[in-house]
CSV table of C-alpha atoms in Angstrom, one decimal:
chain,number,residue,atom,x,y,z
R,12,MET,CA,55.8,35.0,-10.9
R,13,SER,CA,55.2,38.7,-10.0
R,14,PRO,CA,56.1,39.5,-6.4
R,15,ASP,CA,52.6,40.9,-6.1
R,16,ALA,CA,50.9,37.7,-7.2
R,17,THR,CA,48.9,35.8,-4.7
R,18,PRO,CA,50.5,32.4,-4.1
R,19,GLU,CA,48.4,29.3,-4.6
R,20,PRO,CA,47.2,28.0,-1.2
R,21,GLU,CA,48.6,24.7,0.0
R,22,PRO,CA,46.0,21.9,-0.5
R,23,ILE,CA,44.4,20.7,2.6
R,24,ALA,CA,45.5,17.1,3.3
R,25,PHE,CA,42.9,14.3,3.7
R,26,GLY,CA,43.7,13.9,7.5
R,27,GLN,CA,43.2,17.6,8.1
R,28,ARG,CA,39.8,17.6,6.2
R,29,MET,CA,38.8,14.6,8.3
R,30,GLN,CA,39.7,16.4,11.5
R,31,ILE,CA,37.8,19.6,10.4
R,32,LEU,CA,34.7,17.6,9.5
R,33,ARG,CA,34.9,15.6,12.8
R,34,ASN,CA,35.2,18.7,14.9
R,35,ARG,CA,32.3,20.4,12.9
R,36,ARG,CA,30.1,17.4,13.9
R,37,GLY,CA,31.1,17.7,17.5
R,38,MET,CA,32.5,14.2,17.5
R,39,SER,CA,35.4,13.0,19.5
R,40,ARG,CA,38.2,10.8,18.1
R,41,THR,CA,37.0,7.9,20.4
R,42,VAL,CA,33.4,8.1,19.0
R,43,LEU,CA,34.6,8.2,15.4
R,44,ALA,CA,37.0,5.3,16.0
R,45,GLY,CA,34.2,3.2,17.5
R,46,LEU,CA,32.0,3.9,14.4
R,47,LEU,CA,34.8,2.8,12.1
R,48,GLY,CA,35.9,-0.2,14.1
R,49,MET,CA,39.3,1.3,14.5
R,50,SER,CA,41.3,2.7,17.5
R,51,PRO,CA,41.4,6.3,18.5
R,52,SER,CA,45.2,6.3,17.9
R,53,TRP,CA,44.5,5.2,14.3
R,54,VAL,CA,42.2,8.2,13.8
R,55,LYS,CA,44.7,10.5,15.4
R,56,ALA,CA,47.5,9.2,13.1
R,57,VAL,CA,45.3,9.7,9.9
R,58,GLU,CA,44.4,13.2,11.0
R,59,GLY,CA,48.0,14.0,11.8
R,60,GLY,CA,49.2,12.7,8.4
R,61,ARG,CA,51.3,10.0,10.0
R,62,ARG,CA,49.3,7.3,8.1
R,63,GLN,CA,48.6,7.2,4.4
R,64,THR,CA,45.2,8.2,3.1
R,65,PRO,CA,42.9,5.2,3.7
R,66,LYS,CA,41.6,3.0,0.9
R,67,LEU,CA,38.3,3.8,-0.8
R,68,HIS,CA,36.2,1.4,1.4
R,69,MET,CA,37.4,3.1,4.6
R,70,ILE,CA,37.0,6.6,3.1
R,71,LEU,CA,33.4,5.8,2.4
R,72,ARG,CA,32.9,4.6,5.9
R,73,ILE,CA,34.5,7.7,7.3
R,74,ALA,CA,32.2,9.8,5.0
R,75,GLU,CA,29.1,7.9,6.4
R,76,ALA,CA,30.2,8.3,10.0
R,77,LEU,CA,30.7,12.0,9.5
R,78,ARG,CA,27.6,12.4,7.4
R,79,VAL,CA,29.6,14.0,4.7
R,80,ARG,CA,27.2,15.2,2.0
R,81,ASN,CA,29.7,15.3,-0.8
R,82,LEU,CA,32.7,13.0,-1.0
R,83,SER,CA,34.9,15.8,-2.3
R,84,ASP,CA,34.5,17.6,1.0
R,85,LEU,CA,36.5,14.8,2.6
R,86,THR,CA,38.9,13.9,-0.2
R,87,GLY,CA,39.5,17.4,-1.7
R,88,ASP,CA,39.1,16.0,-5.2
R,89,GLN,CA,36.7,18.4,-6.9
R,90,SER,CA,36.9,16.7,-10.3
R,91,VAL,CA,34.2,14.1,-9.7
R,92,PRO,CA,31.9,15.4,-6.9
R,93,THR,CA,29.9,12.5,-5.4
R,94,ASP,CA,26.9,13.2,-3.3
R,95,LEU,CA,26.4,10.6,-0.7
R,96,PHE,CA,23.6,11.7,1.7
R,97,THR,CA,22.0,14.1,-0.7
R,98,GLY,CA,20.2,12.6,-3.7
R,99,PRO,CA,19.6,14.3,-7.0
R,100,GLY,CA,17.2,17.3,-7.1
R,101,HIS,CA,13.8,16.1,-8.2
R,102,PRO,CA,12.3,17.9,-11.2
R,103,ARG,CA,9.3,18.9,-9.1
R,104,LEU,CA,11.4,20.4,-6.3
R,105,PRO,CA,11.3,23.9,-7.7
R,106,HIS,CA,7.4,23.8,-7.7
R,107,VAL,CA,7.3,22.7,-4.1
R,108,GLN,CA,10.0,25.3,-3.2
R,109,ALA,CA,7.8,28.0,-4.8
R,110,ALA,CA,4.7,26.9,-2.9
R,111,VAL,CA,6.6,26.9,0.4
R,112,ASN,CA,8.4,30.2,-0.2
R,113,ALA,CA,5.3,32.1,-1.4
R,114,PHE,CA,3.9,34.6,1.1
R,115,PRO,CA,0.4,35.7,-0.1
R,116,LEU,CA,-1.3,38.0,2.3
R,117,SER,CA,-4.7,37.9,0.7
R,118,GLY,CA,-6.6,35.2,-1.1
R,119,ASP,CA,-8.3,35.8,-4.4
R,120,ARG,CA,-10.6,32.7,-4.0
R,121,GLU,CA,-12.3,30.8,-1.3
R,122,ALA,CA,-10.4,28.1,0.6
R,123,PRO,CA,-11.6,24.5,0.1
R,124,PRO,CA,-13.6,23.1,3.0
R,125,ILE,CA,-11.5,21.4,5.7
R,126,GLU,CA,-13.1,18.0,5.0
R,127,HIS,CA,-12.2,18.3,1.4
R,128,LEU,CA,-8.5,19.1,2.3
R,129,ARG,CA,-8.4,16.2,4.7
R,130,ALA,CA,-9.7,13.8,2.0
R,131,ARG,CA,-7.0,15.1,-0.5
R,132,LEU,CA,-4.3,14.7,2.1
R,133,ALA,CA,-5.4,11.1,2.9
R,134,ARG,CA,-5.3,10.3,-0.8
R,135,ALA,CA,-1.8,11.8,-1.0
R,136,TRP,CA,-0.6,9.6,1.9
R,137,THR,CA,-2.1,6.5,0.2
R,138,ALA,CA,-0.4,7.4,-3.0
R,139,ARG,CA,2.9,7.9,-1.3
R,140,HIS,CA,2.8,4.4,0.3
R,141,SER,CA,1.6,2.6,-2.9
R,142,ALA,CA,3.7,4.3,-5.6
R,143,PRO,CA,7.2,3.0,-6.5
R,144,ASN,CA,8.2,6.6,-7.5
R,145,HIS,CA,6.5,8.3,-4.6
R,146,ARG,CA,8.3,11.6,-4.9
R,147,GLU,CA,7.0,12.0,-8.4
R,148,VAL,CA,3.4,11.4,-7.1
R,149,ILE,CA,3.4,13.6,-4.1
R,150,GLY,CA,5.5,16.2,-5.9
R,151,GLN,CA,2.6,16.8,-8.2
R,152,LEU,CA,0.1,17.0,-5.3
R,153,LEU,CA,2.0,19.2,-2.8
R,154,PRO,CA,2.0,22.7,-4.4
R,155,GLU,CA,-1.8,23.0,-4.5
R,156,LEU,CA,-2.1,21.3,-1.1
R,157,ILE,CA,0.3,23.7,0.5
R,158,ARG,CA,-1.4,26.8,-1.1
R,159,ASP,CA,-5.0,25.6,-0.2
R,160,ALA,CA,-4.0,24.6,3.4
R,161,GLN,CA,-2.4,28.0,3.9
R,162,LEU,CA,-5.5,29.7,2.5
R,163,ALA,CA,-7.7,27.7,4.8
R,164,VAL,CA,-5.8,29.0,7.9
R,165,ARG,CA,-5.9,32.6,6.7
R,166,GLN,CA,-9.6,32.5,6.0
R,167,ALA,CA,-10.7,30.6,9.2
R,168,ASP,CA,-12.9,33.0,11.3
R,169,ARG,CA,-13.7,30.8,14.3
R,170,ALA,CA,-11.1,29.4,16.7
R,171,PRO,CA,-12.2,25.8,16.2
R,172,ASP,CA,-12.0,26.2,12.4
R,173,ARG,CA,-8.6,27.8,12.7
R,174,ARG,CA,-7.3,25.0,14.9
R,175,ALA,CA,-8.6,22.4,12.4
R,176,ALA,CA,-7.0,24.2,9.5
R,177,GLN,CA,-3.7,24.4,11.4
R,178,ALA,CA,-3.8,20.7,11.9
R,179,VAL,CA,-4.2,20.1,8.2
R,180,LEU,CA,-1.5,22.6,7.3
R,181,ALA,CA,0.9,20.9,9.8
R,182,GLU,CA,0.3,17.5,8.2
R,183,VAL,CA,0.7,18.9,4.7
R,184,TYR,CA,4.1,20.2,5.8
R,185,SER,CA,4.9,16.8,7.2
R,186,LEU,CA,4.1,15.2,3.8
R,187,ALA,CA,6.4,17.9,2.2
R,188,GLN,CA,9.3,16.8,4.5
R,189,PHE,CA,9.1,13.3,3.0
R,190,PHE,CA,9.5,14.8,-0.5
R,191,ILE,CA,12.2,17.3,0.4
R,192,ALA,CA,14.4,15.0,2.5
R,193,TYR,CA,17.8,14.1,1.0
R,194,GLN,CA,17.4,16.6,-1.8
R,195,PRO,CA,19.8,19.5,-2.3
R,196,ASP,CA,18.0,22.1,-0.2
R,197,SER,CA,18.5,21.5,3.5
R,198,ASN,CA,17.3,25.1,4.3
R,199,LEU,CA,13.9,24.3,2.8
R,200,LEU,CA,13.7,21.1,4.9
R,201,TRP,CA,14.3,23.0,8.1
R,202,ARG,CA,11.8,25.7,7.2
R,203,VAL,CA,9.1,23.2,6.5
R,204,ALA,CA,9.9,21.2,9.7
R,205,GLU,CA,9.7,24.4,11.8
R,206,ARG,CA,6.4,25.6,10.1
R,207,SER,CA,4.9,22.1,10.7
R,208,LEU,CA,5.8,22.2,14.4
R,209,VAL,CA,4.4,25.8,14.8
R,210,ALA,CA,1.1,24.9,13.0
R,211,ALA,CA,0.8,21.7,15.1
R,212,GLN,CA,1.2,23.7,18.3
R,213,GLU,CA,-1.5,26.1,17.1
R,214,SER,CA,-3.8,23.2,16.3
R,215,GLU,CA,-3.6,21.9,20.0
R,216,ASP,CA,-4.1,18.4,18.6
R,217,PRO,CA,-1.9,15.8,20.4
R,218,HIS,CA,-1.5,13.5,17.4
R,219,THR,CA,-0.6,16.4,15.1
R,220,ILE,CA,1.9,17.7,17.6
R,221,GLY,CA,3.4,14.2,17.9
R,222,VAL,CA,3.8,13.8,14.1
R,223,SER,CA,5.5,17.2,13.7
R,224,ALA,CA,7.8,16.5,16.7
R,225,TRP,CA,8.7,13.1,15.3
R,226,LEU,CA,9.9,14.7,12.0
R,227,MET,CA,11.7,17.5,13.8
R,228,ALA,CA,13.6,14.9,15.9
R,229,GLN,CA,14.6,13.2,12.7
R,230,ALA,CA,15.9,16.4,11.1
R,231,HIS,CA,18.1,17.1,14.2
R,232,ARG,CA,19.4,13.5,14.4
R,233,ASP,CA,20.3,13.4,10.7
R,234,SER,CA,22.3,16.6,11.1
R,235,GLY,CA,24.9,14.7,13.1
R,236,PRO,CA,26.2,14.2,16.6
R,237,GLY,CA,26.1,17.9,17.4
R,238,HIS,CA,22.3,17.8,17.1
R,239,PHE,CA,21.7,14.6,19.0
R,240,ASP,CA,20.8,16.4,22.2
R,241,ALA,CA,18.3,18.6,20.3
R,242,ALA,CA,16.7,15.4,18.8
R,243,ASP,CA,16.4,13.9,22.3
R,244,ALA,CA,14.9,17.1,23.7
R,245,VAL,CA,12.2,17.1,21.1
R,246,SER,CA,11.4,13.4,21.5
R,247,ILE,CA,11.4,13.3,25.3
R,248,GLU,CA,9.5,16.5,25.8
R,249,THR,CA,6.8,15.4,23.4
R,250,LEU,CA,6.6,12.0,25.1
R,251,ARG,CA,6.2,13.8,28.4
R,252,PHE,CA,3.3,15.9,26.8
R,253,LEU,CA,1.6,12.7,25.5
R,254,LYS,CA,2.0,10.5,28.6
R,255,PRO,CA,-1.1,11.8,30.6
R,256,ARG,CA,-3.2,11.4,27.5
R,257,LEU,CA,-2.4,7.7,26.9
R,258,PRO,CA,-5.0,6.0,29.0
R,259,GLU,CA,-7.8,7.4,26.8
R,260,ALA,CA,-5.8,7.8,23.7
R,261,SER,CA,-6.8,6.9,20.1
R,262,ASP,CA,-4.8,4.4,18.1
R,263,HIS,CA,-3.2,7.3,16.3
R,264,VAL,CA,-1.9,8.9,19.5
R,265,LEU,CA,-0.6,5.5,20.8
R,266,ALA,CA,1.2,5.0,17.4
R,267,ILE,CA,2.9,8.4,17.4
R,268,THR,CA,3.9,7.8,21.0
R,269,GLY,CA,5.5,4.5,20.0
R,270,ALA,CA,7.2,6.1,17.0
R,271,LEU,CA,8.7,8.8,19.2
R,272,GLN,CA,9.9,6.1,21.6
R,273,PHE,CA,11.7,4.4,18.8
R,274,GLU,CA,13.2,7.7,17.6
R,275,ALA,CA,14.7,8.2,21.0
R,276,GLY,CA,16.2,4.7,20.7
R,277,TYR,CA,17.4,5.4,17.2
R,278,THR,CA,19.3,8.5,18.4
R,279,ALA,CA,20.8,6.4,21.3
R,280,ALA,CA,22.0,3.8,18.9
R,281,ARG,CA,23.7,6.6,16.8
R,282,ARG,CA,25.4,7.6,20.0
R,283,GLY,CA,26.5,4.0,20.6
R,284,ASP,CA,24.5,3.7,23.8
R,285,THR,CA,23.4,0.0,23.5
R,286,GLY,CA,21.4,-0.3,26.7
R,287,THR,CA,19.3,2.9,26.1
R,288,ALA,CA,18.7,2.1,22.5
R,289,TRP,CA,17.3,-1.4,23.1
R,290,ARG,CA,15.4,-0.1,26.2
R,291,TYR,CA,13.5,2.4,24.0
R,292,TRP,CA,12.9,-0.3,21.4
R,293,ASP,CA,11.3,-2.5,24.1
R,294,THR,CA,9.1,0.4,25.2
R,295,ALA,CA,8.1,1.0,21.6
R,296,HIS,CA,7.4,-2.7,21.0
R,297,ALA,CA,5.1,-2.8,24.0
R,298,MET,CA,3.2,0.2,22.6
R,299,ALA,CA,2.9,-1.5,19.3
R,300,GLN,CA,1.3,-4.5,21.0
R,301,ARG,CA,-1.5,-2.1,22.2
R,302,LEU,CA,-2.5,-1.4,18.6
R,303,PRO,CA,-4.7,-3.6,16.4
R,304,ALA,CA,-2.8,-6.3,14.5
R,305,ASP,CA,-3.6,-4.7,11.1
R,306,TYR,CA,-3.1,-1.1,12.2
R,307,TYR,CA,-0.5,1.0,10.2
R,308,HIS,CA,0.3,4.6,11.0
R,309,HIS,CA,0.0,6.6,7.7
R,310,VAL,CA,2.9,9.0,8.5
R,311,THR,CA,5.5,7.1,10.6
R,312,SER,CA,4.6,3.5,9.5
R,313,PHE,CA,4.5,2.6,13.2
R,314,SER,CA,2.7,-0.7,13.7
R,315,ARG,CA,3.3,-4.2,15.0
R,316,ALA,CA,4.7,-5.1,11.5
R,317,ILE,CA,7.4,-2.4,11.6
R,318,MET,CA,9.1,-3.4,14.9
R,319,GLY,CA,11.2,-6.1,13.2
R,320,ALA,CA,12.5,-3.5,10.7
R,321,HIS,CA,13.2,-1.1,13.6
R,322,ALA,CA,15.2,-3.8,15.4
R,323,VAL,CA,17.4,-4.1,12.3
R,324,THR,CA,18.1,-0.4,12.3
R,325,ILE,CA,19.0,-0.3,16.0
R,326,ALA,CA,21.4,-3.2,15.5
R,327,VAL,CA,23.0,-1.7,12.4
R,328,GLU,CA,23.5,1.7,14.0
R,329,LEU,CA,25.2,0.0,17.0
R,330,HIS,CA,27.5,-1.7,14.4
R,331,ALA,CA,26.5,-5.1,15.8
R,332,ALA,CA,27.0,-7.2,12.7
R,333,GLY,CA,25.8,-10.6,13.9
R,334,GLU,CA,22.8,-9.2,15.7
R,335,SER,CA,21.8,-7.0,12.7
R,336,VAL,CA,21.9,-10.0,10.4
R,337,ARG,CA,19.9,-12.1,12.8
R,338,GLN,CA,17.3,-9.4,13.1
R,339,ALA,CA,17.2,-9.0,9.3
R,340,ALA,CA,16.6,-12.7,8.8
R,341,THR,CA,13.6,-12.6,11.2
R,342,ALA,CA,11.9,-9.3,10.2
R,343,ALA,CA,8.6,-9.9,8.3
R,344,VAL,CA,9.2,-7.7,5.2
R,345,ALA,CA,5.9,-8.7,3.5
R,346,ALA,CA,3.9,-7.4,6.5
R,347,ILE,CA,5.0,-3.8,5.7
R,348,PRO,CA,2.3,-2.4,3.4
R,349,SER,CA,4.1,0.7,2.3
R,350,ARG,CA,6.4,0.3,-0.8
R,351,PRO,CA,8.9,3.0,0.2
R,352,ARG,CA,9.0,1.7,3.8
R,353,ARG,CA,9.6,-1.8,2.5
R,354,ALA,CA,12.4,-0.5,0.3
R,355,ARG,CA,13.9,1.4,3.3
R,356,HIS,CA,13.9,-1.8,5.4
R,357,ARG,CA,15.6,-3.6,2.5
R,358,ILE,CA,18.3,-0.9,2.6
R,359,GLU,CA,18.8,-1.3,6.4
R,360,ALA,CA,19.0,-5.1,5.9
R,361,ALA,CA,21.6,-4.5,3.2
R,362,ARG,CA,23.6,-2.4,5.6
R,363,ALA,CA,23.4,-5.3,8.1
R,364,TYR,CA,24.8,-7.8,5.5
R,365,HIS,CA,27.5,-5.4,4.4
R,366,LEU,CA,28.5,-4.8,8.0
R,367,ASP,CA,28.8,-8.6,8.3
R,368,GLY,CA,31.0,-8.9,5.3
R,369,GLN,CA,28.3,-10.4,3.0
R,370,ALA,CA,28.7,-8.1,0.1
R,371,GLU,CA,26.8,-10.2,-2.4
R,372,THR,CA,23.8,-10.6,-0.2
R,373,ALA,CA,23.9,-6.8,0.5
R,374,LEU,CA,23.8,-6.1,-3.2
R,375,MET,CA,21.0,-8.6,-3.8
R,376,THR,CA,19.0,-7.0,-1.0
R,377,LEU,CA,19.5,-3.5,-2.5
R,378,GLU,CA,18.2,-4.9,-5.8
R,379,LYS,CA,15.0,-5.9,-4.1
R,380,ALA,CA,14.8,-2.4,-2.6
R,381,HIS,CA,15.1,-1.0,-6.1
R,382,GLU,CA,12.3,-3.3,-7.3
R,383,ALA,CA,10.0,-2.1,-4.4
R,384,ALA,CA,10.6,1.7,-4.7
R,385,PRO,CA,13.4,3.0,-7.1
R,386,GLU,CA,13.2,6.5,-5.7
R,387,THR,CA,13.8,5.4,-2.1
R,388,ILE,CA,17.2,3.8,-3.0
R,389,ARG,CA,18.1,6.6,-5.3
R,390,TYR,CA,17.9,9.1,-2.5
R,391,ASN,CA,19.4,7.0,0.3
R,392,GLY,CA,23.0,7.7,1.2
R,393,TYR,CA,23.6,4.4,2.9
R,394,ALA,CA,22.6,2.5,-0.3
R,395,ARG,CA,24.7,4.8,-2.4
R,396,ARG,CA,27.7,4.2,-0.2
R,397,ILE,CA,27.4,0.4,-0.4
R,398,VAL,CA,27.0,0.5,-4.2
R,399,LEU,CA,29.9,2.9,-4.6
R,400,GLU,CA,32.2,0.7,-2.5
R,401,GLU,CA,31.4,-2.5,-4.3
R,402,VAL,CA,31.9,-0.8,-7.7
R,403,GLU,CA,35.5,-0.9,-6.7
R,404,SER,CA,35.4,-4.5,-5.5
R,405,LYS,CA,38.3,-6.8,-6.5
R,406,THR,CA,35.7,-9.6,-7.3
R,407,PRO,CA,34.6,-9.2,-10.9
R,408,ALA,CA,31.1,-10.6,-10.3
R,409,LEU,CA,30.5,-8.1,-7.4
R,410,ARG,CA,31.9,-5.3,-9.4
R,411,HIS,CA,29.6,-6.0,-12.3
R,412,ARG,CA,26.5,-6.4,-10.1
R,413,ALA,CA,27.3,-3.2,-8.3
R,414,SER,CA,27.9,-1.3,-11.5
R,415,GLU,CA,24.6,-2.4,-13.0
R,416,LEU,CA,22.8,-1.2,-9.8
R,417,ALA,CA,24.8,2.1,-9.9
R,418,VAL,CA,23.5,2.7,-13.4
R,419,LYS,CA,19.9,2.0,-12.3
R,420,ILE,CA,20.0,4.5,-9.4
R,421,GLY,CA,21.8,7.2,-11.4
R,422,MET,CA,25.2,7.0,-9.9
R,423,LEU,CA,26.9,5.9,-13.1
R,424,SER,CA,26.0,6.5,-16.7
R,425,ALA,CA,25.2,3.5,-18.8
């Protein structure tokens, strides 16, 4: 080798990668150990290279706890990159990107009337809840909706018309977040979330503000422990804003309040704060009881029917295996009218069964999620992690079942 040649850098060991990713998330060894069901000394030994690289099932759990987007970031193996919490890019993503990124300063046509835009938006939400491949459906509708809602804001001359247009634009951006989530463009997701919140504030409508805040809190929470405080700040500040309006509130405002209460509980569960998590769930449950029995919030799915599914999520995030299975057994899945939300609940139930060591039941539950809404499971990192783990099962029947499901959701080729 030439003396001037640059030497090959030493590869970063698994434990070092784990420590870097943990520190990047702002997570202590104690917190990570609790999420893994191991001791802090075990985490320290792995990071220090005093223990061998864990087996695949533990690597996948570490990746889940650290919200690692691509498994190669943790393992260092770039030969087969495996996205866990980022699904495949949808074919319609570039069209939505173009509509969001466009910055037209003048309109060459008249904006549609606000009532017309509201009707289109309502149909889009209905389509999202009823379609098995909901990203395909709303991906077709979003580009024109975004452009027309932006145009309506620019062309509004009177203050009331402008506030009404901002409310519609905020909700269009909220719909876009459901499409963009878990796709390979996190910057676009943040841009849409921020625009939604700004438009909502301009609308001065409490319900619209609540919806945009709910989605912003989710964006922070899903970014990892370093963003949990920001998620709480959004949820709690919005709840404080809504509280004086509750005595005379519409069902929609009651529902978004309940959804935000659950969000605060969800974040607490991610922290491992059992008492706070269940206290917020109780508060949200009480709010749900104020709603009509057949009410269902078109954005958040908040309702009486959803509280059983929310209880499963709290228990799973707290890593309470027995409680999560008990909640999964009692939740009324059929009462959830939205196909993607039913599929999401099935995935949470599968996490409960997998946490409890019931791998076969977990896979069966994921198969039901796939039947309800294939795109939901295809873009869900928890489902992908369970399937990937069971593809390596020592039990032939489990391995075969997991492999078949992996092919269906696009993780393995047929």
